[in-house]
mmCIF file of C-alpha atoms in Angstrom:
data_model
loop_
_atom_site.group_PDB
_atom_site.id
_atom_site.type_symbol
_atom_site.label_atom_id
_atom_site.label_comp_id
_atom_site.label_asym_id
_atom_site.label_seq_id
_atom_site.Cartn_x
_atom_site.Cartn_y
_atom_site.Cartn_z
ATOM 1 C CA MET O 1009 0.000 0.000 0.000
ATOM 2 C CA VAL O 1010 1.419 3.379 -1.082
ATOM 3 C CA LYS O 1011 0.370 6.161 1.296
ATOM 4 C CA ILE O 1012 0.252 9.706 -0.066
ATOM 5 C CA CYS O 1013 -0.637 12.948 1.723
ATOM 6 C CA ILE O 1014 -1.556 15.952 -0.456
ATOM 7 C CA ASP O 1015 -1.452 19.393 1.117
ATOM 8 C CA ALA O 1016 -3.426 22.200 -0.526
ATOM 9 C CA GLY O 1017 -1.343 25.199 0.475
ATOM 10 C CA HIS O 1018 -2.751 28.062 2.558
ATOM 11 C CA VAL O 1019 -6.547 28.465 2.912
ATOM 12 C CA GLU O 1020 -9.623 29.416 0.891
ATOM 13 C CA GLY O 1021 -9.398 33.000 -0.399
ATOM 14 C CA TYR O 1022 -5.639 33.360 0.141
ATOM 15 C CA LYS O 1023 -3.650 35.437 -2.406
ATOM 16 C CA THR O 1024 -5.511 36.867 -5.393
ATOM 17 C CA TYR O 1025 -4.600 35.665 -8.874
ATOM 18 C CA ASN O 1026 -3.775 38.242 -11.542
ATOM 19 C CA ILE O 1027 -7.043 37.729 -13.449
ATOM 20 C CA LYS O 1028 -10.691 38.783 -13.499
ATOM 21 C CA PRO O 1029 -12.986 37.484 -12.156
ATOM 22 C CA GLU O 1030 -10.831 36.960 -9.088
ATOM 23 C CA LYS O 1031 -9.453 33.558 -8.194
ATOM 24 C CA TYR O 1032 -7.214 32.692 -5.254
ATOM 25 C CA GLU O 1033 -4.174 30.511 -4.693
ATOM 26 C CA GLY O 1034 -5.555 28.885 -1.532
ATOM 27 C CA THR O 1035 -8.818 28.008 -3.268
ATOM 28 C CA GLN O 1036 -7.408 26.773 -6.584
ATOM 29 C CA MET O 1037 -4.709 24.680 -4.917
ATOM 30 C CA TYR O 1038 -7.456 23.037 -2.858
ATOM 31 C CA TYR O 1039 -9.198 21.979 -6.077
ATOM 32 C CA LEU O 1040 -5.951 20.807 -7.679
ATOM 33 C CA SER O 1041 -5.268 18.642 -4.621
ATOM 34 C CA LEU O 1042 -8.827 17.297 -4.643
ATOM 35 C CA TYR O 1043 -8.543 16.355 -8.324
ATOM 36 C CA GLU O 1044 -5.213 14.644 -7.683
ATOM 37 C CA LYS O 1045 -6.815 12.582 -4.924
ATOM 38 C CA GLU O 1046 -9.637 11.540 -7.237
ATOM 39 C CA GLU O 1047 -7.155 10.524 -9.946
ATOM 40 C CA LEU O 1048 -4.979 8.558 -7.507
ATOM 41 C CA GLU O 1049 -7.990 6.629 -6.246
ATOM 42 C CA LYS O 1050 -8.373 5.126 -9.711
ATOM 43 C CA TYR O 1051 -5.345 2.981 -8.862
ATOM 44 C CA LYS O 1052 -5.010 -0.115 -6.688
ATOM 45 C CA ASP O 1053 -3.232 -0.246 -3.345
ATOM 46 C CA VAL O 1054 -3.019 3.491 -2.706
ATOM 47 C CA GLU O 1055 -4.243 5.493 0.290
ATOM 48 C CA VAL O 1056 -4.659 9.234 -0.184
ATOM 49 C CA VAL O 1057 -5.202 11.844 2.535
ATOM 50 C CA LEU O 1058 -5.908 15.560 2.059
ATOM 51 C CA THR O 1059 -4.709 18.000 4.718
ATOM 52 C CA ARG O 1060 -7.725 20.178 3.866
ATOM 53 C CA GLU O 1061 -10.912 18.122 3.581
ATOM 54 C CA ARG O 1062 -12.925 21.271 2.775
ATOM 55 C CA PRO O 1063 -11.938 24.572 1.121
ATOM 56 C CA GLY O 1064 -12.226 26.551 4.372
ATOM 57 C CA ASP O 1065 -10.111 24.159 6.460
ATOM 58 C CA ASN O 1066 -6.864 25.671 7.724
ATOM 59 C CA PRO O 1067 -4.843 23.263 9.908
ATOM 60 C CA SER O 1068 -1.532 24.525 11.260
ATOM 61 C CA LEU O 1069 1.572 23.934 9.163
ATOM 62 C CA TRP O 1070 2.884 21.473 11.730
ATOM 63 C CA ASN O 1071 -0.375 19.504 11.782
ATOM 64 C CA ARG O 1072 -0.398 19.310 7.982
ATOM 65 C CA GLY O 1073 2.954 17.533 8.028
ATOM 66 C CA LYS O 1074 1.821 15.370 10.926
ATOM 67 C CA MET O 1075 -0.981 13.954 8.754
ATOM 68 C CA ALA O 1076 1.757 12.280 6.670
ATOM 69 C CA LYS O 1077 3.026 10.253 9.643
ATOM 70 C CA ASP O 1078 4.837 7.183 8.245
ATOM 71 C CA PHE O 1079 3.556 7.954 4.717
ATOM 72 C CA ASP O 1080 5.505 7.376 1.518
ATOM 73 C CA LEU O 1081 4.948 10.835 0.051
ATOM 74 C CA PHE O 1082 3.920 14.343 1.137
ATOM 75 C CA ILE O 1083 3.284 16.971 -1.557
ATOM 76 C CA SER O 1084 2.315 20.560 -0.771
ATOM 77 C CA ASN O 1085 0.629 22.319 -3.720
ATOM 78 C CA HIS O 1086 1.262 26.040 -4.244
ATOM 79 C CA SER O 1087 1.587 28.670 -6.944
ATOM 80 C CA ASN O 1088 4.285 31.341 -6.774
ATOM 81 C CA ALA O 1089 4.378 35.154 -6.849
ATOM 82 C CA ASN O 1090 6.795 37.809 -8.044
ATOM 83 C CA SER O 1091 6.837 41.603 -8.251
ATOM 84 C CA SER O 1092 7.281 41.282 -12.025
ATOM 85 C CA GLU O 1093 4.339 40.028 -14.068
ATOM 86 C CA ALA O 1094 6.753 38.642 -16.669
ATOM 87 C CA VAL O 1095 8.256 36.033 -14.320
ATOM 88 C CA ASN O 1096 6.916 32.488 -14.591
ATOM 89 C CA GLY O 1097 8.163 28.956 -13.931
ATOM 90 C CA VAL O 1098 7.817 25.815 -11.813
ATOM 91 C CA LEU O 1099 9.953 25.120 -8.741
ATOM 92 C CA CYS O 1100 10.148 22.215 -6.266
ATOM 93 C CA TYR O 1101 11.332 22.807 -2.695
ATOM 94 C CA MET O 1102 12.681 19.543 -1.326
ATOM 95 C CA ASP O 1103 13.166 18.290 2.191
ATOM 96 C CA CYS O 1104 16.723 19.424 2.937
ATOM 97 C CA THR O 1105 18.013 15.837 3.414
ATOM 98 C CA GLU O 1106 16.425 14.426 0.238
ATOM 99 C CA THR O 1107 18.917 13.011 -2.247
ATOM 100 C CA ASP O 1108 16.533 11.345 -4.724
ATOM 101 C CA GLY O 1109 14.821 14.148 -6.636
ATOM 102 C CA THR O 1110 13.629 11.960 -9.512
ATOM 103 C CA LEU O 1111 9.927 12.270 -8.725
ATOM 104 C CA ALA O 1112 10.111 15.995 -7.964
ATOM 105 C CA ASP O 1113 11.893 16.627 -11.272
ATOM 106 C CA SER O 1114 9.377 14.542 -13.227
ATOM 107 C CA LEU O 1115 6.434 16.353 -11.626
ATOM 108 C CA GLY O 1116 8.077 19.725 -12.098
ATOM 109 C CA GLU O 1117 8.714 19.037 -15.767
ATOM 110 C CA ILE O 1118 5.142 17.872 -16.484
ATOM 111 C CA ALA O 1119 3.672 20.872 -14.613
ATOM 112 C CA ALA O 1120 5.923 23.233 -16.596
ATOM 113 C CA GLU O 1121 4.848 21.570 -19.839
ATOM 114 C CA TYR O 1122 1.160 22.124 -19.039
ATOM 115 C CA LEU O 1123 1.743 25.685 -17.772
ATOM 116 C CA LYS O 1124 3.863 26.486 -20.856
ATOM 117 C CA CYS O 1125 6.810 27.722 -18.828
ATOM 118 C CA SER O 1126 10.231 26.524 -17.688
ATOM 119 C CA TYR O 1127 11.051 24.102 -14.900
ATOM 120 C CA GLU O 1128 13.468 25.912 -12.620
ATOM 121 C CA GLY O 1129 14.563 22.786 -10.771
ATOM 122 C CA LYS O 1130 14.864 21.687 -7.143
ATOM 123 C CA ARG O 1131 15.702 23.908 -4.198
ATOM 124 C CA TYR O 1132 16.552 23.206 -0.540
ATOM 125 C CA TRP O 1133 15.309 25.967 1.772
ATOM 126 C CA ILE O 1134 16.980 25.596 5.154
ATOM 127 C CA GLU O 1135 17.836 27.230 8.458
ATOM 128 C CA THR O 1136 21.014 26.496 10.415
ATOM 129 C CA TYR O 1137 21.618 26.503 14.152
ATOM 130 C CA LYS O 1138 24.928 26.527 16.011
ATOM 131 C CA ASN O 1139 24.893 25.747 19.732
ATOM 132 C CA GLY O 1140 21.139 26.308 19.719
ATOM 133 C CA VAL O 1141 21.411 29.724 18.056
ATOM 134 C CA LEU O 1142 19.928 30.421 14.604
ATOM 135 C CA THR O 1143 22.833 31.384 12.330
ATOM 136 C CA GLU O 1144 21.304 31.062 8.858
ATOM 137 C CA ARG O 1145 17.672 32.017 8.187
ATOM 138 C CA GLY O 1146 15.918 30.940 5.004
ATOM 139 C CA ALA O 1147 18.991 30.173 2.909
ATOM 140 C CA VAL O 1148 18.260 28.455 -0.413
ATOM 141 C CA TYR O 1149 20.563 25.850 -2.003
ATOM 142 C CA LYS O 1150 20.450 23.770 -5.170
ATOM 143 C CA THR O 1151 21.849 20.661 -3.460
ATOM 144 C CA PRO O 1152 20.757 18.673 -0.360
ATOM 145 C CA GLN O 1153 21.969 20.038 2.974
ATOM 146 C CA LYS O 1154 22.148 17.056 5.319
ATOM 147 C CA GLY O 1155 22.109 17.813 9.003
ATOM 148 C CA LYS O 1156 20.184 21.040 8.439
ATOM 149 C CA THR O 1157 16.587 21.975 9.289
ATOM 150 C CA ASN O 1158 13.886 22.760 6.734
ATOM 151 C CA TRP O 1159 12.817 26.392 6.635
ATOM 152 C CA LEU O 1160 9.416 25.209 5.369
ATOM 153 C CA THR O 1161 7.509 23.950 8.403
ATOM 154 C CA VAL O 1162 5.278 21.496 6.519
ATOM 155 C CA LEU O 1163 8.336 19.688 5.159
ATOM 156 C CA GLN O 1164 10.096 19.617 8.510
ATOM 157 C CA SER O 1165 6.963 18.290 10.198
ATOM 158 C CA ALA O 1166 6.394 15.565 7.584
ATOM 159 C CA LYS O 1167 9.988 14.356 7.928
ATOM 160 C CA ASN O 1168 9.870 14.509 11.725
ATOM 161 C CA TYR O 1169 6.830 12.216 11.629
ATOM 162 C CA GLY O 1170 8.550 9.646 9.442
ATOM 163 C CA CYS O 1171 7.320 10.526 5.941
ATOM 164 C CA LYS O 1172 9.764 9.031 3.447
ATOM 165 C CA MET O 1173 9.655 11.831 0.863
ATOM 166 C CA ALA O 1174 8.380 15.412 1.172
ATOM 167 C CA PHE O 1175 8.423 18.393 -1.146
ATOM 168 C CA LEU O 1176 6.525 21.583 -1.952
ATOM 169 C CA MET O 1177 5.637 22.510 -5.536
ATOM 170 C CA GLU O 1178 5.396 26.117 -6.745
ATOM 171 C CA GLN O 1179 3.366 25.566 -9.916
ATOM 172 C CA GLY O 1180 3.613 28.696 -12.020
ATOM 173 C CA TYR O 1181 3.415 32.315 -10.859
ATOM 174 C CA HIS O 1182 -0.099 33.564 -10.220
ATOM 175 C CA THR O 1183 1.260 37.111 -10.706
ATOM 176 C CA ASN O 1184 1.819 36.121 -14.348
ATOM 177 C CA LYS O 1185 -1.420 36.640 -16.293
ATOM 178 C CA GLU O 1186 -0.973 33.622 -18.581
ATOM 179 C CA ALA O 1187 -0.259 31.265 -15.693
ATOM 180 C CA ALA O 1188 -3.020 32.794 -13.561
ATOM 181 C CA ALA O 1189 -5.566 32.264 -16.318
ATOM 182 C CA LEU O 1190 -4.660 28.576 -16.497
ATOM 183 C CA LEU O 1191 -4.520 28.045 -12.729
ATOM 184 C CA GLY O 1192 -7.859 29.803 -12.345
ATOM 185 C CA ASP O 1193 -9.529 27.337 -14.715
ATOM 186 C CA ASN O 1194 -10.734 24.202 -12.934
ATOM 187 C CA ASP O 1195 -10.901 22.243 -16.185
ATOM 188 C CA PHE O 1196 -7.193 22.955 -16.647
ATOM 189 C CA LEU O 1197 -6.515 21.886 -13.048
ATOM 190 C CA LYS O 1198 -8.217 18.550 -13.746
ATOM 191 C CA LYS O 1199 -5.922 17.969 -16.730
ATOM 192 C CA LEU O 1200 -2.857 18.991 -14.719
ATOM 193 C CA ALA O 1201 -3.891 16.691 -11.859
ATOM 194 C CA ALA O 1202 -4.351 13.742 -14.231
ATOM 195 C CA ALA O 1203 -0.913 14.333 -15.791
ATOM 196 C CA LYS O 1204 0.813 14.618 -12.414
ATOM 197 C CA VAL O 1205 -0.865 11.472 -11.099
ATOM 198 C CA LYS O 1206 0.326 9.469 -14.109
ATOM 199 C CA VAL O 1207 3.872 10.479 -13.153
ATOM 200 C CA ILE O 1208 3.310 9.443 -9.519
ATOM 201 C CA ALA O 1209 1.722 6.140 -10.576
ATOM 202 C CA LYS O 1210 4.688 5.338 -12.808
ATOM 203 C CA TYR O 1211 7.185 6.173 -10.058
ATOM 204 C CA TYR O 1212 5.500 3.861 -7.519
ATOM 205 C CA GLY O 1213 4.467 1.198 -10.028
ATOM 206 C CA LEU O 1214 0.756 1.639 -9.308
ATOM 207 C CA GLU O 1215 -1.689 -0.414 -11.346
ATOM 208 C CA PRO O 1216 -5.084 0.966 -12.382
ATOM 209 C CA LYS O 1217 -8.163 -0.657 -10.934
ATOM 210 C CA ALA O 1218 -9.787 -3.254 -13.168
ATOM 211 C CA SER O 1219 -12.202 -1.747 -15.677
ATOM 212 C CA GLU O 1220 -15.091 -3.733 -14.225
ATOM 213 C CA ASP O 1221 -14.387 -2.141 -10.825
ATOM 214 C CA VAL O 1222 -14.711 1.320 -12.365
ATOM 215 C CA GLU O 1223 -17.674 0.554 -14.601
ATOM 216 C CA LYS O 1224 -19.900 -0.678 -11.793
ATOM 217 C CA TYR O 1225 -19.975 2.847 -10.343
ATOM 218 C CA LYS O 1226 -21.360 6.126 -11.597
ATOM 219 C CA LYS O 1227 -20.281 9.593 -10.487
ATOM 220 C CA TYR O 1228 -22.375 11.969 -8.413
ATOM 221 C CA VAL O 1229 -21.335 15.592 -7.751
ATOM 222 C CA VAL O 1230 -22.102 16.684 -4.185
ATOM 223 C CA GLN O 1231 -24.582 19.561 -4.051
ATOM 224 C CA LYS O 1232 -25.171 22.160 -1.346
ATOM 225 C CA GLY O 1233 -27.142 20.575 1.509
ATOM 226 C CA ASP O 1234 -26.124 17.011 0.647
ATOM 227 C CA THR O 1235 -25.122 14.513 3.284
ATOM 228 C CA LEU O 1236 -23.820 11.012 2.670
ATOM 229 C CA THR O 1237 -27.109 9.656 4.019
ATOM 230 C CA LYS O 1238 -29.154 11.805 1.612
ATOM 231 C CA ILE O 1239 -27.052 10.675 -1.335
ATOM 232 C CA ALA O 1240 -27.391 7.044 -0.250
ATOM 233 C CA LEU O 1241 -31.192 7.350 -0.071
ATOM 234 C CA LYS O 1242 -31.231 8.933 -3.511
ATOM 235 C CA PHE O 1243 -29.387 5.979 -5.029
ATOM 236 C CA GLY O 1244 -30.940 3.168 -3.069
ATOM 237 C CA THR O 1245 -27.951 2.289 -0.901
ATOM 238 C CA THR O 1246 -26.536 3.119 2.540
ATOM 239 C CA TRP O 1247 -24.029 5.693 3.754
ATOM 240 C CA GLU O 1248 -21.813 2.842 4.973
ATOM 241 C CA VAL O 1249 -21.544 1.457 1.429
ATOM 242 C CA LEU O 1250 -20.740 4.896 -0.022
ATOM 243 C CA ALA O 1251 -18.118 5.530 2.663
ATOM 244 C CA LYS O 1252 -16.402 2.242 1.825
ATOM 245 C CA ILE O 1253 -16.487 2.770 -1.957
ATOM 246 C CA ASN O 1254 -15.091 6.300 -1.667
ATOM 247 C CA ASN O 1255 -12.589 5.689 1.161
ATOM 248 C CA ILE O 1256 -14.368 8.282 3.321
ATOM 249 C CA GLU O 1257 -13.125 7.980 6.901
ATOM 250 C CA ASN O 1258 -15.493 10.602 8.345
ATOM 251 C CA PRO O 1259 -18.995 10.344 6.786
ATOM 252 C CA ASN O 1260 -19.848 13.792 8.133
ATOM 253 C CA LEU O 1261 -17.103 15.394 6.025
ATOM 254 C CA ILE O 1262 -18.190 15.756 2.412
ATOM 255 C CA TYR O 1263 -18.131 19.009 0.479
ATOM 256 C CA VAL O 1264 -19.798 20.743 -2.467
ATOM 257 C CA GLY O 1265 -18.187 19.729 -5.750
ATOM 258 C CA GLN O 1266 -16.790 16.450 -4.412
ATOM 259 C CA ILE O 1267 -17.178 13.443 -6.723
ATOM 260 C CA ILE O 1268 -18.908 10.512 -4.993
ATOM 261 C CA LEU O 1269 -18.927 7.099 -6.663
ATOM 262 C CA VAL O 1270 -22.296 5.371 -6.317
ATOM 263 C CA PRO O 1271 -23.291 1.808 -7.289
ATOM 264 C CA ASP O 1272 -24.372 1.716 -10.929
ATOM 265 C CA SER O 1273 -27.195 -0.750 -11.529
ATOM 266 C CA GLU O 1274 -30.352 -0.952 -13.609
ATOM 267 C CA GLY O 1275 -32.298 0.625 -10.781
ATOM 268 C CA LEU O 1276 -30.123 3.725 -10.984
ATOM 269 C CA GLU O 1277 -30.843 4.626 -14.576
ATOM 270 C CA GLU O 1278 -32.102 8.189 -14.956
ATOM 271 C CA GLU O 1279 -35.809 8.240 -14.231
ATOM 272 C CA ILE O 1280 -38.316 9.947 -16.506
ATOM 273 C CA LEU O 1281 -40.710 11.811 -14.244
ATOM 274 C CA GLN O 1282 -44.274 12.668 -15.211
ATOM 275 C CA VAL O 1283 -46.961 14.853 -13.691
ATOM 276 C CA GLY O 1284 -48.763 12.868 -11.014
ATOM 277 C CA ASP O 1285 -45.798 10.658 -10.126
ATOM 278 C CA GLU O 1286 -45.337 9.973 -6.432
ATOM 279 C CA VAL O 1287 -41.796 10.876 -5.428
ATOM 280 C CA ILE O 1288 -39.487 10.996 -2.433
ATOM 281 C CA VAL O 1289 -37.981 14.442 -1.841
ATOM 282 C CA ASN O 1290 -34.644 14.818 -0.060
ATOM 283 C CA GLY O 1291 -33.616 18.449 -0.294
ATOM 284 C CA ASN O 1292 -34.797 22.033 -0.461
ATOM 285 C CA ILE O 1293 -38.204 23.197 -1.632
ATOM 286 C CA TYR O 1294 -38.096 26.760 -2.993
ATOM 287 C CA SER O 1295 -41.359 28.676 -3.178
ATOM 288 C CA ASN O 1296 -43.277 31.741 -2.071
ATOM 289 C CA ALA O 1297 -46.060 29.220 -1.457
ATOM 290 C CA ASN O 1298 -44.108 28.453 1.722
ATOM 291 C CA GLY O 1299 -44.499 32.025 2.917
ATOM 292 C CA GLY O 1300 -41.295 33.044 1.149
ATOM 293 C CA ASN O 1301 -39.245 30.501 3.073
ATOM 294 C CA THR O 1302 -37.114 27.646 1.829
ATOM 295 C CA VAL O 1303 -38.029 24.374 3.529
ATOM 296 C CA ILE O 1304 -36.017 21.182 3.714
ATOM 297 C CA LYS O 1305 -37.668 17.841 3.040
ATOM 298 C CA ASN O 1306 -36.089 14.667 4.324
ATOM 299 C CA ASN O 1307 -37.448 11.436 2.842
ATOM 300 C CA GLU O 1308 -40.906 12.984 2.362
ATOM 301 C CA LYS O 1309 -43.455 11.611 -0.097
ATOM 302 C CA MET O 1310 -44.912 14.215 -2.476
ATOM 303 C CA TYR O 1311 -46.327 14.408 -6.006
ATOM 304 C CA VAL O 1312 -45.059 15.981 -9.206
ATOM 305 C CA THR O 1313 -47.443 18.762 -10.266
ATOM 306 C CA GLU O 1314 -45.507 20.316 -13.134
ATOM 307 C CA ILE O 1315 -42.369 19.690 -15.192
ATOM 308 C CA LEU O 1316 -40.687 23.026 -15.834
ATOM 309 C CA GLU O 1317 -38.054 23.922 -18.409
ATOM 310 C CA SER O 1318 -34.664 23.464 -16.769
ATOM 311 C CA GLY O 1319 -33.188 26.295 -18.824
ATOM 312 C CA LYS O 1320 -35.811 28.738 -17.566
ATOM 313 C CA TYR O 1321 -35.940 27.672 -13.906
ATOM 314 C CA LYS O 1322 -33.110 26.685 -11.612
ATOM 315 C CA TYR O 1323 -35.347 24.086 -9.908
ATOM 316 C CA PRO O 1324 -37.308 22.439 -12.732
ATOM 317 C CA ILE O 1325 -39.744 20.151 -10.870
ATOM 318 C CA SER O 1326 -42.884 21.392 -9.096
ATOM 319 C CA VAL O 1327 -44.204 19.277 -6.233
ATOM 320 C CA ALA O 1328 -47.124 19.226 -3.788
ATOM 321 C CA LYS O 1329 -48.150 17.201 -0.752
ATOM 322 C CA THR O 1330 -51.184 15.679 -2.480
ATOM 323 C CA LYS O 1331 -51.690 14.457 -6.026
ATOM 324 C CA ASP O 1332 -54.342 17.054 -6.866
ATOM 325 C CA GLY O 1333 -53.118 19.679 -4.413
ATOM 326 C CA ILE O 1334 -51.835 23.197 -4.938
ATOM 327 C CA ARG O 1335 -48.197 23.365 -5.919
ATOM 328 C CA GLN O 1336 -46.077 23.634 -2.805
ATOM 329 C CA GLY O 1337 -42.793 24.590 -4.428
ATOM 330 C CA TRP O 1338 -39.957 23.886 -6.808
ATOM 331 C CA ALA O 1339 -37.260 21.288 -6.226
ATOM 332 C CA ASP O 1340 -34.055 20.378 -8.017
ATOM 333 C CA LYS O 1341 -34.669 17.178 -9.996
ATOM 334 C CA ASN O 1342 -31.508 15.699 -8.441
ATOM 335 C CA THR O 1343 -33.230 15.704 -5.039
ATOM 336 C CA ILE O 1344 -36.249 13.708 -6.256
ATOM 337 C CA LYS O 1345 -36.602 9.947 -6.625
ATOM 338 C CA LYS O 1346 -39.664 8.194 -8.013
ATOM 339 C CA VAL O 1347 -41.423 5.913 -5.519
#
């Protein structure tokens, strides 16, 4: 089992990218890390942990490294900054004792290829003490500095807790408009994540899961208000099954935009709803018929009263408590399951 810890640097909303509309390093690196986790989980015998389970999480630097206790690999995802908009490039900061930089170089080169910039190589950012007194603060070298201490706390923590390999990637400069535009595009981040994971899989000799293992699941994108239990009810399974399939340790920690694999069977084919159908509603009902309030329905039986155009309305299904009753409100079709 290969154990990998991915750290999305900083926190949601940290450091504005040089583009409009605004995007942020802390937010985009969270999504890059999430996509890398999803790609890695397509392989056998790999365990992946994120230091930030949700965009707003902000564990201390020391605790981030601690999450990689006895792991094989710790990667901290960042993008760089410079006072000059013209500067761009990819850089890998290694643990100061690391002598094998093969993986870091391979990842740096593939990231540079996708970001259309140069790979600047490996760096070792250290601090030196003599007789307990700090003598060298934040010095950067191009070669390993054994016996020194990492200036970057996350790397020092990961190594202190027994992680075999640790490095921090500066993937492009978000002060560079071309790089910022790419890093601010989540579709680009998905492609970058897939390319990086192929490099990691090759390095560790990971084998992809059998096609039949992948094909028996379908993907569901977590929506606002979802819980694992709600999703399970929607797809005719249990939260325990979903937690096992998706390697979710804490079933109370899922987040909007997360991809959840659900069992794919004949009973899960997309249902064609018609007016008068009895349905189970698990989600929000939006309507001024509720006195202007949004109400939440949990496993409640209702009836379809109208099928609205999805392009015209955000919530295209109208429902009511009784078959011939007055419309109670609108619901997202993803929150409705035919009885």
